[in-house]
Coordinates of C-alpha atoms and ligand atoms in Angstrom, one line a residue:
X1 CA 105.9 131.1 35.1
X2 CA 107.3 127.6 34.8
X3 CA 108.1 126.3 31.1
X4 CA 106.7 123.0 31.6
X5 CA 103.0 122.2 31.7
X6 CA 101.3 121.2 34.8
X7 CA 98.3 119.3 36.1
X8 CA 96.6 121.3 39.0
X9 CA 95.2 118.8 41.6
X10 CA 92.9 120.7 43.9
X11 CA 92.4 118.6 47.2
X12 CA 95.5 116.8 46.3
X13 CA 96.4 116.1 49.9
X14 CA 93.1 114.3 50.6
X15 CA 92.1 110.7 50.3
X16 CA 91.3 110.2 46.6
X17 CA 93.4 113.2 45.3
X18 CA 96.7 112.0 46.9
X19 CA 96.2 108.5 45.1
X20 CA 95.6 110.4 41.9
X21 CA 98.7 112.4 42.4
X22 CA 100.7 109.1 42.6
X23 CA 99.2 107.8 39.3
X24 CA 99.7 111.1 37.6
X25 CA 103.4 111.4 38.6
X26 CA 104.0 107.7 37.7
X27 CA 102.4 108.5 34.2
X28 CA 105.1 111.2 33.9
X29 CA 102.8 114.2 34.4
X30 CA 104.0 117.4 36.2
X31 CA 101.8 118.0 39.1
X32 CA 101.0 121.0 41.4
X33 CA 98.9 120.4 44.3
X34 CA 96.6 123.0 46.0
X35 CA 94.6 122.2 49.2
X36 CA 93.5 124.2 52.3
X37 CA 94.2 121.2 54.6
X38 CA 90.9 121.6 56.5
X39 CA 90.4 117.9 56.1
X40 CA 93.7 116.7 54.9
X41 CA 97.3 116.4 56.0
X42 CA 100.5 117.8 54.4
X43 CA 102.1 114.4 55.3
X44 CA 100.3 112.9 52.4
X45 CA 102.7 115.0 50.0
X46 CA 105.7 113.3 51.9
X47 CA 104.2 109.8 51.3
X48 CA 103.6 110.8 47.6
X49 CA 107.3 111.6 47.5
X50 CA 108.3 108.4 49.2
X51 CA 106.3 106.3 46.5
X52 CA 107.1 108.2 43.4
X53 CA 110.6 109.8 44.4
X54 CA 109.2 113.1 43.1
X55 CA 108.5 116.1 45.3
X56 CA 105.3 117.5 44.1
X57 CA 105.0 121.3 44.6
X58 CA 102.3 122.3 47.2
X59 CA 100.4 125.5 47.6
X60 CA 98.3 125.8 50.8
X61 CA 95.4 127.8 49.8
X62 CA 91.6 128.0 49.7
X63 CA 90.1 128.0 46.2
X64 CA 87.9 130.9 47.3
X65 CA 91.0 133.1 47.7
X66 CA 91.1 134.8 44.3
X67 CA 94.5 136.3 44.7
X68 CA 96.0 133.0 45.7
X69 CA 94.4 131.3 42.8
X70 CA 95.6 134.1 40.3
X71 CA 99.3 133.7 41.7
X72 CA 99.1 129.9 41.3
X73 CA 98.0 130.1 37.7
X74 CA 100.7 132.8 37.2
X75 CA 103.5 130.7 38.8
X76 CA 102.5 127.5 37.0
X77 CA 101.6 127.0 33.4
X78 CA 98.4 124.9 34.2
X79 CA 96.9 123.1 31.3
X80 CA 94.5 120.9 33.1
X81 CA 92.7 120.7 36.5
X82 CA 91.7 117.7 38.4
X83 CA 89.2 119.1 40.9
X84 CA 88.9 117.2 44.2
X85 CA 88.8 119.9 46.8
X86 CA 85.3 119.6 48.6
X87 CA 83.6 119.1 52.0
X88 CA 82.0 115.6 51.8
X89 CA 80.3 114.6 55.0
X90 CA 76.6 114.0 54.3
X91 CA 75.4 114.5 57.8
X92 CA 77.4 117.5 58.5
X93 CA 76.2 119.1 55.2
X94 CA 72.5 118.9 56.5
X95 CA 73.5 121.0 59.6
X96 CA 75.7 123.6 58.0
X97 CA 74.4 123.7 54.3
X98 CA 75.7 127.3 53.8
X99 CA 79.2 126.2 54.7
X100 CA 79.0 123.4 52.2
X101 CA 77.7 125.5 49.3
X102 CA 80.2 128.3 50.0
X103 CA 83.1 125.8 50.2
X104 CA 82.1 123.5 47.2
X105 CA 80.2 125.8 44.9
X106 CA 81.9 129.2 45.3
X107 CA 85.2 127.4 45.5
X108 CA 84.4 125.9 42.1
X109 CA 83.3 129.2 40.6
X110 CA 86.5 130.9 41.8
X111 CA 88.4 128.1 40.4
X112 CA 86.8 128.4 37.0
X113 CA 87.4 132.1 37.0
X114 CA 91.0 131.5 37.5
X115 CA 91.1 128.9 34.8
X116 CA 89.3 131.2 32.3
X117 CA 91.6 134.3 33.0
X118 CA 94.6 132.0 32.4
X119 CA 93.4 130.3 29.3
X120 CA 93.1 126.9 31.0
X121 CA 90.1 125.0 29.5
X122 CA 90.2 121.4 30.8
X123 CA 88.7 120.0 34.2
X124 CA 88.0 116.7 35.5
X125 CA 85.5 117.2 38.3
X126 CA 84.9 114.8 41.4
X127 CA 81.1 114.3 41.3
X128 CA 79.5 111.5 43.3
X129 CA 76.8 109.0 42.6
X130 CA 75.0 110.6 45.4
X131 CA 73.6 113.0 42.6
X132 CA 71.3 110.2 41.6
X133 CA 69.6 110.0 45.0
X134 CA 67.6 107.0 45.4
X135 CA 67.5 105.5 42.1
X136 CA 65.3 102.7 43.0
X137 CA 62.4 105.3 42.8
X138 CA 62.3 104.4 39.1
X139 CA 62.0 101.2 37.3
X140 CA 65.0 99.8 35.5
X141 CA 67.5 102.3 37.0
X142 CA 69.7 99.7 38.8
X143 CA 72.4 99.4 37.8
X144 CA 72.4 103.2 37.4
X145 CA 73.1 104.6 34.0
X146 CA 74.4 108.2 33.5
X147 CA 71.2 109.3 32.1
X148 CA 69.2 108.4 35.2
X149 CA 67.4 111.6 36.4
X150 CA 69.2 113.3 39.3
X151 CA 67.7 113.8 42.6
X152 CA 70.2 114.4 45.5
X153 CA 68.6 114.1 49.0
X154 CA 71.1 116.2 51.0
X155 CA 73.0 119.4 50.8
X156 CA 76.3 117.8 50.0
X157 CA 74.6 116.0 47.0
X158 CA 73.1 119.3 46.0
X159 CA 76.5 121.0 46.1
X160 CA 77.6 118.2 43.6
X161 CA 74.7 118.4 41.3
X162 CA 74.9 122.3 41.3
X163 CA 78.5 122.1 40.1
X164 CA 77.7 119.8 37.5
X165 CA 75.0 122.3 36.2
X166 CA 77.6 125.1 36.3
X167 CA 79.9 123.0 34.2
X168 CA 77.2 122.1 31.8
X169 CA 76.1 125.8 31.5
X170 CA 79.8 127.1 31.2
X171 CA 80.1 124.4 28.4
X172 CA 77.1 125.6 26.6
X173 CA 78.6 129.1 26.5
X174 CA 82.1 127.9 25.4
X175 CA 81.4 124.7 23.3
X176 CA 84.5 125.1 21.2
X177 CA 87.1 125.3 24.0
X178 CA 85.8 124.0 27.2
X179 CA 86.6 120.5 28.3
X180 CA 85.0 118.8 31.4
X181 CA 84.6 115.3 32.7
X182 CA 82.2 114.7 35.2
X183 CA 83.2 111.6 37.2
X184 CA 80.4 110.2 39.4
X185 CA 82.1 108.1 41.9
X186 CA 80.4 105.2 43.6
X187 CA 81.9 103.9 47.0
X188 CA 85.8 104.4 47.2
X189 CA 87.5 102.2 49.6
X190 CA 91.0 100.7 50.3
X191 CA 94.3 102.3 50.4
X192 CA 97.7 102.6 48.5
X193 CA 99.2 98.9 48.2
X194 CA 102.4 100.4 49.6
X195 CA 100.6 100.9 53.0
X196 CA 102.0 104.6 53.0
X197 CA 98.7 106.4 52.0
X198 CA 95.1 105.8 52.8
X199 CA 91.8 107.5 54.1
X200 CA 92.5 109.4 57.3
X201 CA 89.1 110.4 58.7
X202 CA 89.1 113.0 61.5
X203 CA 86.9 112.1 64.5
X204 CA 84.3 109.3 64.3
X205 CA 84.3 107.7 60.7
X206 CA 80.9 108.0 59.0
X207 CA 81.7 105.4 56.2
X208 CA 81.6 101.7 56.5
X209 CA 85.2 100.7 56.0
X210 CA 86.9 103.5 57.8
X211 CA 84.8 102.6 60.9
X212 CA 85.5 98.9 60.5
X213 CA 89.1 99.5 60.4
X214 CA 88.9 101.1 63.7
X215 CA 86.9 98.4 65.2
X216 CA 89.6 96.1 64.1
X217 CA 92.4 98.2 65.8
X218 CA 90.2 98.3 69.0
X219 CA 89.7 102.2 68.7
X220 CA 85.9 101.6 68.2
X221 CA 84.0 98.6 70.3
X222 CA 81.9 97.5 67.5
X223 CA 80.3 98.3 64.1
X224 CA 76.5 99.3 63.9
X225 CA 75.0 97.7 60.9
X226 CA 72.2 100.2 59.9
X227 CA 69.3 98.0 59.1
X228 CA 69.0 94.4 57.8
X229 CA 65.5 94.7 56.5
X230 CA 66.1 96.0 52.9
X231 CA 65.1 93.8 50.0
X232 CA 68.6 92.6 49.3
X233 CA 69.9 88.9 49.5
X234 CA 70.9 89.3 53.3
X235 CA 68.7 92.3 54.1
X236 CA 71.5 94.9 54.1
X237 CA 72.1 97.7 51.5
X238 CA 74.1 97.1 48.2
X239 CA 76.9 99.4 47.2
X240 CA 79.4 99.5 44.3
X241 CA 82.6 99.7 46.2
X242 CA 85.7 100.5 44.2
X243 CA 89.3 100.5 45.0
X244 CA 90.8 103.9 45.3
X245 CA 93.7 103.2 43.1
X246 CA 91.3 101.9 40.2
X247 CA 89.4 105.2 40.9
X248 CA 92.6 107.2 40.6
X249 CA 93.3 105.5 37.3
X250 CA 89.7 106.5 36.0
X251 CA 90.9 110.1 36.4
X252 CA 93.9 109.7 34.1
X253 CA 91.6 107.9 31.6
X254 CA 89.1 110.8 31.9
X255 CA 92.0 113.4 31.5
X256 CA 93.4 111.5 28.5
X257 CA 89.8 111.6 26.9
X258 CA 89.3 115.4 27.2
X259 CA 92.7 116.1 26.2
X260 CA 92.3 114.1 22.9
X261 CA 89.1 115.6 21.7
X262 CA 89.5 118.3 19.0
X263 CA 86.7 120.7 20.2
X264 CA 85.0 121.1 23.7
X265 CA 83.3 118.3 25.7
X266 CA 81.2 118.1 28.9
X267 CA 80.3 114.6 29.7
X268 CA 79.5 112.4 32.7
X269 CA 80.9 109.0 33.5
X270 CA 80.1 106.7 36.3
X271 CA 83.1 105.3 37.9
X272 CA 82.1 102.0 39.5
X273 CA 82.5 98.2 39.1
X274 CA 79.0 97.3 38.2
X275 CA 78.6 94.9 41.0
X276 CA 76.8 95.4 44.4
X277 CA 78.0 94.1 47.6
X278 CA 76.1 94.1 50.9
X279 CA 77.1 95.5 54.2
X280 CA 77.4 91.9 55.7
X281 CA 79.5 90.7 52.7
X282 CA 81.9 93.7 53.1
X283 CA 82.2 92.8 56.9
X284 CA 83.0 89.2 56.0
X285 CA 85.7 90.2 53.5
X286 CA 87.3 92.6 55.7
X287 CA 87.2 90.3 58.7
X288 CA 89.0 87.7 56.3
X289 CA 91.6 90.3 55.7
X290 CA 92.2 90.9 59.4
X291 CA 92.0 87.3 60.2
X292 CA 89.2 87.3 62.8
X293 CA 85.5 88.0 63.0
X294 CA 84.9 91.7 63.8
X295 CA 82.1 92.5 66.2
X296 CA 78.8 94.2 64.9
X297 CA 75.2 94.8 65.8
X298 CA 72.3 95.4 63.9
X299 CA 70.4 98.6 64.5
X300 CA 67.8 100.6 62.8
X301 CA 68.1 102.1 59.2
X302 CA 70.2 105.4 58.9
X303 CA 68.1 108.3 57.5
X304 CA 68.9 108.9 53.9
X305 CA 70.2 105.4 53.1
X306 CA 68.9 103.5 50.1
X307 CA 68.7 100.0 49.0
X308 CA 71.1 99.9 46.0
X309 CA 73.7 102.3 44.5
X310 CA 75.3 100.1 41.9
X311 CA 76.8 101.7 38.8
X312 CA 76.3 100.9 35.1
X313 CA 80.0 101.2 34.2
X314 CA 79.6 100.5 30.4
X315 CA 80.1 104.3 29.3
X316 CA 83.4 104.6 31.0
X317 CA 84.5 101.1 29.6
X318 CA 83.5 102.2 26.1
X319 CA 84.6 105.8 25.9
X320 CA 87.4 106.0 28.5
X321 CA 88.7 102.5 28.0
X322 CA 88.6 102.1 31.9
X323 CA 87.4 99.3 34.0
X324 CA 88.0 98.3 37.6
X325 CA 90.9 95.9 37.9
X326 CA 90.9 95.3 41.7
X327 CA 88.5 93.5 43.7
X328 CA 87.0 94.3 47.3
X329 CA 89.4 91.7 48.7
X330 CA 92.2 93.7 47.3
X331 CA 90.9 96.8 48.9
X332 CA 90.3 95.1 52.2
X333 CA 93.9 93.8 52.1
X334 CA 95.3 97.1 51.3
X335 CA 93.1 99.0 53.9
X336 CA 94.3 96.5 56.6
X337 CA 98.0 97.0 55.6
X338 CA 97.6 100.8 55.8
X339 CA 95.8 100.5 59.2
X340 CA 98.2 98.2 60.8
X341 CA 101.1 100.4 59.6
X342 CA 99.3 103.7 60.5
X343 CA 96.5 103.0 62.9
X344 CA 96.1 106.8 63.3
X345 CA 96.4 107.8 59.8
X346 CA 98.8 110.8 59.3
X347 CA 97.8 111.9 62.8
X348 CA 99.6 111.4 66.1
X349 CA 97.8 108.9 68.4
X350 CA 95.0 110.7 70.6
Ligands
UD1_1 C1 78.0 107.9 51.8 C2 77.2 109.1 51.2 C3 77.6 109.5 49.9 C4 78.9 109.8 49.8 C5 79.7 108.4 50.3 C6 81.4 108.5 50.1 C7 75.0 108.9 52.5 C8 73.6 108.7 52.4 N1 75.8 108.8 51.4 O1 77.5 106.8 50.8 O2 76.7 110.7 49.5 O3 79.4 109.9 48.5 O4 79.3 108.1 51.6 O5 81.7 109.5 51.3 O6 75.5 109.2 53.6 N2 76.8 101.4 57.1 C9 76.8 100.7 58.3 N3 77.2 101.2 59.4 C10 78.2 102.2 59.3 C11 78.4 103.0 58.2 C12 77.7 102.5 57.1 O7 75.9 99.7 58.2 O8 78.6 102.5 60.5 C13 76.3 101.0 55.9 C14 75.3 101.9 55.3 O9 74.1 101.9 55.6 C15 75.5 101.6 53.7 C16 76.9 101.1 53.5 O10 77.4 100.6 54.8 O11 74.6 100.7 53.2 C17 77.9 102.1 53.1 O12 77.7 103.3 53.9 P1 78.9 104.5 53.8 O13 80.2 104.0 53.7 O14 78.5 105.5 54.7 O15 78.5 104.9 52.1 P2 77.1 105.5 51.5 O16 76.1 105.6 52.5 O17 76.8 104.5 50.4

């Protein structure tokens, strides 16, 4: 058992986890990472070391491996957990829902069991704005406040809303001790300003900016814009894009909050900017960062897409003293920097 206190980051080799590890280390925290590397690369740990000059201990394990989790909590004095580890592809989740529930939900239960057995009571959970589903089904729910009724529309979203329920029920049974921050992310984008870390999607990217980045490097011919017949200013859907470094800092703010309360807490916070941006506006901004117009064609709507997912960010501003500081232009610049330095991410060229 270590003397020092550690923050455990599950999924710390992944996109958002790795950026958050950098911020934690730079804030002087001791961090240990657990990751099963199914959708991430150990190389991210090397990049974290290059940026922070600190080698963060890494345990390759699956959260469902109870023995590995017990050893982890025995080897390190873990006082708080930031829980990122998750499968996250919406389309895939609709095809293999049991894999998603087992990985995301069973993994979280295993983590909570290990926390309980070792007297660790604080967790910051990576939820998603996807738990709201189509908030435009209600009047006056755009921008989306945290009290908007939930209604996820796919298996991935159900795993996130289920884990939220588990946390709320666990808190109800342990109100004096358990501290949980549920962070509902809007659309994380961008990369570390150093150009050393970023998103590293395997296969064909599902999300807008990772795909656009591969169009810019010539790995993909053109972007397909999924519909321009929505009721927005240019017909394309609105999303609340947030720089991954701002998002990472939101976790430190949430951790500070739950570490500061005198009793237990279980509360949801949106992490978004409060501003909606259309697909065509994003294309224009990333094209400006690249320095040329990127090719796209408008095709039909993508099943499951909705008109508008924009956060009401006031609760995080009031209670976490956190606001986005970086713009979409900053994110496009940083994404392009990362893409030009590492067009194949952490992988070797195909
Ligand atoms: C998606 C997921 C969401 C998940 C988030 C981050 C759905 C319905 N939602 O959000 O649950 O939390 O990713 O992983 O899948 N677009 C194109 N062409 C593309 C790709 C995207 O036009 O090739 C458009 C989409 O129609 C959307 C916008 O770009 O309007 C953003 O799409 P995307 O990056 O996939 O994120 P979301 O769909 O908002």
